[in-house]
Amino acid sequence: MAILQTTELAIQFGGLRAVDNFNISINEHELVGLIGPNGAGKTTIFNMLTGVYRPTEGDIKLDGVSIVGKKPYEIVKQGAARTFQNIRLFKNLSVIDNIKIAYHNEMKYSTLEGIFRTKRYWKEEKKAHQESLDFLKIFDMQDYANTLAKNLPYGKQRKLEIARGLATNPKILMLDEPAAGMNPQETYELMDTIHFIRDKFNITILLIEHDMNLVMGICERIVVVDHGKIIAKGLPEEIKNNPDVIKVYLGE
Ligand SMILES: Nc1ncnc2c1ncn2[C@@H]1O[C@H](COP(=O)(O)OP(=O)(O)OP(=O)(O)O)[C@@H](O)[C@H]1O
Ligand SMILES: [Mg+2]
């Protein structure tokens, strides 16, 4: 069953049709790459999928339910989490608090209980703390729990953003160039982590990546966009040998 499906998705900014006739169907547990040159429309697609932009045309179904017109936080609740091309963290909060905020949706106490600090509040709070620590362990970041997000090395900020997305308990996780700005060693480790979390949390992943070689190594299926349109879809081997794709990448 498709966890994410778009039909004839399109968005127009003034005279620019940034994305046009975008059709994809991603099944549960798949790891799909979305690639294309600068300005191809990749981030705009994510912005539509997560409610940041409202599409001018077409439909998006998340686990069978249309999400067009919903607010970003509603879409998160429905099971889609993302990271941003330019990292977005609560920079002045600790690493563990960044994770806990993502848990907030799930906590079972009312605002009043929070204010009066009831027994239930502390119980939920302790549980959230422990689960947040467990998340950090998966990313080997438990030693940074009390570090302010802004003081983390760049690669670890990227990892924290992914961990925070996962903490919302998504069905699908969308990563916008997670390896941007990382060195080759960090990139290699990150790709390993992405595979690992896909299996551990049994989720679906849609990954935007600029570097074609990188995406070839980790994705099972690839969608290539250029000038807002899909120019190829298929297995990494097929994509690598597709003349249209080669032209777009060599022409850059
Ligand atoms: N809010 C907006 N208003 C007007 N134009 C926009 C807006 N958002 C995106 N665009 C345009 O849409 C096109 C696609 O941009 P987008 O950021 O989606 O590309 P991208 O594939 O993510 O590129 P990159 O690899 O550089 O991140 C660009 O021409 C961009 O200028
Ligand atoms: Mg982008």
PDB file of C-alpha atoms in Angstrom, residues 39-242:
ATOM      1  CA  GLY A  39      16.398  24.960  -8.688  1.00  0.00           C
ATOM      2  CA  ALA A  40      14.771  21.806 -10.075  1.00  0.00           C
ATOM      3  CA  GLY A  41      11.921  22.021  -7.561  1.00  0.00           C
ATOM      4  CA  LYS A  42      12.948  19.430  -4.961  1.00  0.00           C
ATOM      5  CA  THR A  43      12.489  21.583  -1.859  1.00  0.00           C
ATOM      6  CA  THR A  44       9.273  23.026  -3.288  1.00  0.00           C
ATOM      7  CA  ILE A  45       7.935  19.469  -3.576  1.00  0.00           C
ATOM      8  CA  PHE A  46       8.784  18.871   0.111  1.00  0.00           C
ATOM      9  CA  ASN A  47       7.116  22.160   1.010  1.00  0.00           C
ATOM     10  CA  MET A  48       3.910  20.978  -0.640  1.00  0.00           C
ATOM     11  CA  LEU A  49       4.134  17.528   0.936  1.00  0.00           C
ATOM     12  CA  THR A  50       4.475  19.058   4.413  1.00  0.00           C
ATOM     13  CA  GLY A  51       1.899  21.846   4.163  1.00  0.00           C
ATOM     14  CA  VAL A  52       4.360  24.748   3.920  1.00  0.00           C
ATOM     15  CA  TYR A  53       3.057  25.547   0.429  1.00  0.00           C
ATOM     16  CA  ARG A  54      -0.414  24.810  -0.789  1.00  0.00           C
ATOM     17  CA  PRO A  55      -0.328  23.243  -4.253  1.00  0.00           C
ATOM     18  CA  THR A  56      -2.145  25.092  -7.015  1.00  0.00           C
ATOM     19  CA  GLU A  57      -3.255  21.777  -8.478  1.00  0.00           C
ATOM     20  CA  GLY A  58      -3.343  18.103  -7.696  1.00  0.00           C
ATOM     21  CA  ASP A  59      -3.642  15.904  -4.640  1.00  0.00           C
ATOM     22  CA  ILE A  60      -1.394  14.421  -1.971  1.00  0.00           C
ATOM     23  CA  LYS A  61      -2.435  11.346  -0.030  1.00  0.00           C
ATOM     24  CA  LEU A  62      -0.630  10.370   3.141  1.00  0.00           C
ATOM     25  CA  ASP A  63      -1.498   6.834   4.144  1.00  0.00           C
ATOM     26  CA  GLY A  64      -4.645   7.072   2.033  1.00  0.00           C
ATOM     27  CA  VAL A  65      -5.864  10.436   3.369  1.00  0.00           C
ATOM     28  CA  SER A  66      -5.646  13.716   1.449  1.00  0.00           C
ATOM     29  CA  ILE A  67      -3.531  16.325   3.232  1.00  0.00           C
ATOM     30  CA  VAL A  68      -3.926  19.232   0.819  1.00  0.00           C
ATOM     31  CA  GLY A  69      -4.889  22.374   2.721  1.00  0.00           C
ATOM     32  CA  LYS A  70      -3.753  21.009   6.091  1.00  0.00           C
ATOM     33  CA  LYS A  71      -1.373  22.912   8.338  1.00  0.00           C
ATOM     34  CA  PRO A  72       2.193  21.667   8.813  1.00  0.00           C
ATOM     35  CA  TYR A  73       1.561  20.584  12.421  1.00  0.00           C
ATOM     36  CA  GLU A  74      -1.539  18.638  11.348  1.00  0.00           C
ATOM     37  CA  ILE A  75       0.511  16.831   8.724  1.00  0.00           C
ATOM     38  CA  VAL A  76       3.163  16.002  11.322  1.00  0.00           C
ATOM     39  CA  LYS A  77       0.410  14.500  13.486  1.00  0.00           C
ATOM     40  CA  GLN A  78      -0.772  12.503  10.514  1.00  0.00           C
ATOM     41  CA  GLY A  79       2.659  10.955  10.169  1.00  0.00           C
ATOM     42  CA  ALA A  80       4.983  12.980   7.959  1.00  0.00           C
ATOM     43  CA  ALA A  81       8.187  14.430   9.430  1.00  0.00           C
ATOM     44  CA  ARG A  82      10.905  16.353   7.639  1.00  0.00           C
ATOM     45  CA  THR A  83      14.241  18.078   7.958  1.00  0.00           C
ATOM     46  CA  PHE A  84      15.216  21.317   6.246  1.00  0.00           C
ATOM     47  CA  GLN A  85      17.917  22.158   3.739  1.00  0.00           C
ATOM     48  CA  ASN A  86      19.018  24.915   6.127  1.00  0.00           C
ATOM     49  CA  ILE A  87      18.989  23.249   9.532  1.00  0.00           C
ATOM     50  CA  ARG A  88      16.134  24.374  11.755  1.00  0.00           C
ATOM     51  CA  LEU A  89      16.627  23.660  15.430  1.00  0.00           C
ATOM     52  CA  PHE A  90      15.773  25.455  18.646  1.00  0.00           C
ATOM     53  CA  LYS A  91      19.315  26.727  18.792  1.00  0.00           C
ATOM     54  CA  ASN A  92      19.192  28.042  22.349  1.00  0.00           C
ATOM     55  CA  LEU A  93      17.694  24.886  23.804  1.00  0.00           C
ATOM     56  CA  SER A  94      19.639  21.808  24.840  1.00  0.00           C
ATOM     57  CA  VAL A  95      19.887  18.802  22.576  1.00  0.00           C
ATOM     58  CA  ILE A  96      17.533  16.767  24.754  1.00  0.00           C
ATOM     59  CA  ASP A  97      14.956  19.560  24.926  1.00  0.00           C
ATOM     60  CA  ASN A  98      14.914  19.730  21.128  1.00  0.00           C
ATOM     61  CA  ILE A  99      13.894  16.075  21.130  1.00  0.00           C
ATOM     62  CA  LYS A 100      11.391  16.444  23.966  1.00  0.00           C
ATOM     63  CA  ILE A 101       9.510  19.165  22.134  1.00  0.00           C
ATOM     64  CA  ALA A 102       8.944  16.732  19.302  1.00  0.00           C
ATOM     65  CA  TYR A 103       7.435  14.332  21.835  1.00  0.00           C
ATOM     66  CA  HIS A 104       5.094  16.982  23.138  1.00  0.00           C
ATOM     67  CA  ASN A 105       2.202  15.856  20.927  1.00  0.00           C
ATOM     68  CA  GLU A 106       2.271  12.473  22.513  1.00  0.00           C
ATOM     69  CA  MET A 107       2.382  13.464  26.174  1.00  0.00           C
ATOM     70  CA  LYS A 108      -0.687  12.616  28.199  1.00  0.00           C
ATOM     71  CA  TYR A 109      -1.063  15.517  30.576  1.00  0.00           C
ATOM     72  CA  SER A 110      -3.128  18.677  30.344  1.00  0.00           C
ATOM     73  CA  THR A 111      -1.762  22.217  30.490  1.00  0.00           C
ATOM     74  CA  LEU A 112      -3.154  22.611  34.006  1.00  0.00           C
ATOM     75  CA  GLU A 113      -1.405  19.485  35.150  1.00  0.00           C
ATOM     76  CA  GLY A 114       1.747  20.940  33.648  1.00  0.00           C
ATOM     77  CA  ILE A 115       1.315  24.169  35.598  1.00  0.00           C
ATOM     78  CA  PHE A 116       0.543  22.449  38.884  1.00  0.00           C
ATOM     79  CA  ARG A 117       3.126  19.721  38.319  1.00  0.00           C
ATOM     80  CA  THR A 118       0.941  16.766  39.213  1.00  0.00           C
ATOM     81  CA  LYS A 119       2.196  13.215  39.702  1.00  0.00           C
ATOM     82  CA  ARG A 120       1.047  12.337  36.205  1.00  0.00           C
ATOM     83  CA  TYR A 121       2.987  15.274  34.802  1.00  0.00           C
ATOM     84  CA  TRP A 122       6.225  14.056  36.372  1.00  0.00           C
ATOM     85  CA  LYS A 123       5.582  10.519  35.212  1.00  0.00           C
ATOM     86  CA  GLU A 124       5.053  11.616  31.614  1.00  0.00           C
ATOM     87  CA  GLU A 125       7.977  14.003  31.838  1.00  0.00           C
ATOM     88  CA  LYS A 126      10.294  11.257  33.097  1.00  0.00           C
ATOM     89  CA  LYS A 127       9.137   8.946  30.328  1.00  0.00           C
ATOM     90  CA  ALA A 128       9.757  11.633  27.703  1.00  0.00           C
ATOM     91  CA  HIS A 129      13.203  12.281  29.142  1.00  0.00           C
ATOM     92  CA  GLN A 130      14.137   8.605  29.048  1.00  0.00           C
ATOM     93  CA  GLU A 131      12.787   8.104  25.537  1.00  0.00           C
ATOM     94  CA  SER A 132      14.592  11.209  24.340  1.00  0.00           C
ATOM     95  CA  LEU A 133      17.822   9.858  25.794  1.00  0.00           C
ATOM     96  CA  ASP A 134      17.203   6.550  24.020  1.00  0.00           C
ATOM     97  CA  PHE A 135      16.843   8.455  20.758  1.00  0.00           C
ATOM     98  CA  LEU A 136      20.089  10.251  21.359  1.00  0.00           C
ATOM     99  CA  LYS A 137      21.817   6.916  21.988  1.00  0.00           C
ATOM    100  CA  ILE A 138      20.729   5.641  18.593  1.00  0.00           C
ATOM    101  CA  PHE A 139      22.559   8.591  17.101  1.00  0.00           C
ATOM    102  CA  ASP A 140      25.443   8.202  19.513  1.00  0.00           C
ATOM    103  CA  MET A 141      24.702  11.684  20.851  1.00  0.00           C
ATOM    104  CA  GLN A 142      23.795  10.947  24.471  1.00  0.00           C
ATOM    105  CA  ASP A 143      26.936  12.717  25.674  1.00  0.00           C
ATOM    106  CA  TYR A 144      25.616  15.923  24.120  1.00  0.00           C
ATOM    107  CA  ALA A 145      22.199  15.774  25.840  1.00  0.00           C
ATOM    108  CA  ASN A 146      22.772  18.997  27.779  1.00  0.00           C
ATOM    109  CA  THR A 147      24.717  20.864  25.106  1.00  0.00           C
ATOM    110  CA  LEU A 148      22.912  23.791  23.505  1.00  0.00           C
ATOM    111  CA  ALA A 149      21.957  22.910  19.934  1.00  0.00           C
ATOM    112  CA  LYS A 150      23.833  25.925  18.584  1.00  0.00           C
ATOM    113  CA  ASN A 151      27.096  24.658  20.121  1.00  0.00           C
ATOM    114  CA  LEU A 152      26.980  21.283  18.393  1.00  0.00           C
ATOM    115  CA  PRO A 153      29.350  20.596  15.518  1.00  0.00           C
ATOM    116  CA  TYR A 154      27.591  20.974  12.177  1.00  0.00           C
ATOM    117  CA  GLY A 155      27.265  17.270  11.378  1.00  0.00           C
ATOM    118  CA  LYS A 156      25.709  16.606  14.777  1.00  0.00           C
ATOM    119  CA  GLN A 157      23.181  19.412  14.290  1.00  0.00           C
ATOM    120  CA  ARG A 158      22.061  17.631  11.135  1.00  0.00           C
ATOM    121  CA  LYS A 159      21.753  14.368  13.042  1.00  0.00           C
ATOM    122  CA  LEU A 160      19.792  16.041  15.817  1.00  0.00           C
ATOM    123  CA  GLU A 161      17.310  17.400  13.323  1.00  0.00           C
ATOM    124  CA  ILE A 162      16.752  13.893  11.989  1.00  0.00           C
ATOM    125  CA  ALA A 163      16.372  12.494  15.511  1.00  0.00           C
ATOM    126  CA  ARG A 164      13.841  15.210  16.293  1.00  0.00           C
ATOM    127  CA  GLY A 165      11.839  14.303  13.181  1.00  0.00           C
ATOM    128  CA  LEU A 166      11.830  10.673  14.258  1.00  0.00           C
ATOM    129  CA  ALA A 167      10.660  11.594  17.745  1.00  0.00           C
ATOM    130  CA  THR A 168       7.311  12.686  16.266  1.00  0.00           C
ATOM    131  CA  ASN A 169       6.776   9.021  15.416  1.00  0.00           C
ATOM    132  CA  PRO A 170       6.349   9.448  11.642  1.00  0.00           C
ATOM    133  CA  LYS A 171       5.272   6.978   8.996  1.00  0.00           C
ATOM    134  CA  ILE A 172       7.409   8.795   6.481  1.00  0.00           C
ATOM    135  CA  LEU A 173      10.522  10.866   7.053  1.00  0.00           C
ATOM    136  CA  MET A 174      11.601  13.368   4.402  1.00  0.00           C
ATOM    137  CA  LEU A 175      15.194  14.543   4.428  1.00  0.00           C
ATOM    138  CA  ASP A 176      16.225  17.610   2.436  1.00  0.00           C
ATOM    139  CA  GLU A 177      19.925  17.246   1.583  1.00  0.00           C
ATOM    140  CA  PRO A 178      20.890  15.854   4.986  1.00  0.00           C
ATOM    141  CA  ALA A 179      24.535  15.497   3.978  1.00  0.00           C
ATOM    142  CA  ALA A 180      24.944  19.100   2.800  1.00  0.00           C
ATOM    143  CA  GLY A 181      28.068  20.621   4.314  1.00  0.00           C
ATOM    144  CA  MET A 182      29.294  17.344   5.789  1.00  0.00           C
ATOM    145  CA  ASN A 183      32.736  15.933   5.162  1.00  0.00           C
ATOM    146  CA  PRO A 184      33.039  12.527   3.418  1.00  0.00           C
ATOM    147  CA  GLN A 185      33.419  10.619   6.696  1.00  0.00           C
ATOM    148  CA  GLU A 186      30.345  12.270   8.250  1.00  0.00           C
ATOM    149  CA  THR A 187      28.406  11.688   5.035  1.00  0.00           C
ATOM    150  CA  TYR A 188      29.294   8.007   5.013  1.00  0.00           C
ATOM    151  CA  GLU A 189      28.194   7.614   8.634  1.00  0.00           C
ATOM    152  CA  LEU A 190      24.977   9.495   7.972  1.00  0.00           C
ATOM    153  CA  MET A 191      24.025   7.236   5.079  1.00  0.00           C
ATOM    154  CA  ASP A 192      24.578   4.286   7.389  1.00  0.00           C
ATOM    155  CA  THR A 193      22.374   5.892  10.040  1.00  0.00           C
ATOM    156  CA  ILE A 194      19.613   6.541   7.500  1.00  0.00           C
ATOM    157  CA  HIS A 195      19.530   2.875   6.523  1.00  0.00           C
ATOM    158  CA  PHE A 196      19.608   1.841  10.144  1.00  0.00           C
ATOM    159  CA  ILE A 197      16.714   4.058  11.255  1.00  0.00           C
ATOM    160  CA  ARG A 198      14.596   3.032   8.305  1.00  0.00           C
ATOM    161  CA  ASP A 199      14.840  -0.565   9.499  1.00  0.00           C
ATOM    162  CA  LYS A 200      14.770   0.068  13.236  1.00  0.00           C
ATOM    163  CA  PHE A 201      11.716   2.327  13.159  1.00  0.00           C
ATOM    164  CA  ASN A 202      10.174   0.532  10.199  1.00  0.00           C
ATOM    165  CA  ILE A 203       9.460   3.780   8.379  1.00  0.00           C
ATOM    166  CA  THR A 204       9.513   5.056   4.820  1.00  0.00           C
ATOM    167  CA  ILE A 205      12.141   7.582   3.741  1.00  0.00           C
ATOM    168  CA  LEU A 206      12.163  10.145   0.959  1.00  0.00           C
ATOM    169  CA  LEU A 207      15.605  11.649   0.551  1.00  0.00           C
ATOM    170  CA  ILE A 208      16.553  14.734  -1.436  1.00  0.00           C
ATOM    171  CA  GLU A 209      20.155  14.705  -2.492  1.00  0.00           C
ATOM    172  CA  HIS A 210      22.145  16.765  -4.890  1.00  0.00           C
ATOM    173  CA  ASP A 211      25.024  14.327  -5.241  1.00  0.00           C
ATOM    174  CA  MET A 212      23.971  11.561  -7.601  1.00  0.00           C
ATOM    175  CA  ASN A 213      26.671   9.087  -6.532  1.00  0.00           C
ATOM    176  CA  LEU A 214      25.662   9.379  -2.928  1.00  0.00           C
ATOM    177  CA  VAL A 215      22.014   8.706  -3.610  1.00  0.00           C
ATOM    178  CA  MET A 216      22.838   5.770  -5.883  1.00  0.00           C
ATOM    179  CA  GLY A 217      24.531   3.995  -3.012  1.00  0.00           C
ATOM    180  CA  ILE A 218      21.637   4.094  -0.600  1.00  0.00           C
ATOM    181  CA  CYS A 219      18.277   4.447  -2.383  1.00  0.00           C
ATOM    182  CA  GLU A 220      16.258   1.589  -3.791  1.00  0.00           C
ATOM    183  CA  ARG A 221      14.382   3.769  -6.227  1.00  0.00           C
ATOM    184  CA  ILE A 222      15.092   7.207  -7.629  1.00  0.00           C
ATOM    185  CA  VAL A 223      12.980  10.024  -9.027  1.00  0.00           C
ATOM    186  CA  VAL A 224      14.761  12.703 -11.053  1.00  0.00           C
ATOM    187  CA  VAL A 225      13.308  16.176 -11.523  1.00  0.00           C
ATOM    188  CA  ASP A 226      14.455  19.018 -13.719  1.00  0.00           C
ATOM    189  CA  HIS A 227      12.680  22.355 -14.209  1.00  0.00           C
ATOM    190  CA  GLY A 228       9.813  21.158 -12.020  1.00  0.00           C
ATOM    191  CA  LYS A 229       9.103  18.009 -14.006  1.00  0.00           C
ATOM    192  CA  ILE A 230       9.940  14.351 -13.528  1.00  0.00           C
ATOM    193  CA  ILE A 231      12.395  13.352 -16.227  1.00  0.00           C
ATOM    194  CA  ALA A 232      13.122   9.818 -15.002  1.00  0.00           C
ATOM    195  CA  LYS A 233      12.059   7.254 -12.404  1.00  0.00           C
ATOM    196  CA  GLY A 234      13.596   3.884 -11.703  1.00  0.00           C
ATOM    197  CA  LEU A 235      16.266   1.756 -10.098  1.00  0.00           C
ATOM    198  CA  PRO A 236      19.677   3.345  -9.495  1.00  0.00           C
ATOM    199  CA  GLU A 237      21.195   1.362 -12.376  1.00  0.00           C
ATOM    200  CA  GLU A 238      18.524   2.578 -14.790  1.00  0.00           C
ATOM    201  CA  ILE A 239      18.908   6.168 -13.643  1.00  0.00           C
ATOM    202  CA  LYS A 240      22.678   6.074 -13.977  1.00  0.00           C
ATOM    203  CA  ASN A 241      22.370   5.063 -17.623  1.00  0.00           C
ATOM    204  CA  ASN A 242      19.435   7.264 -18.547  1.00  0.00           C
TER     205      ASN A 242
END
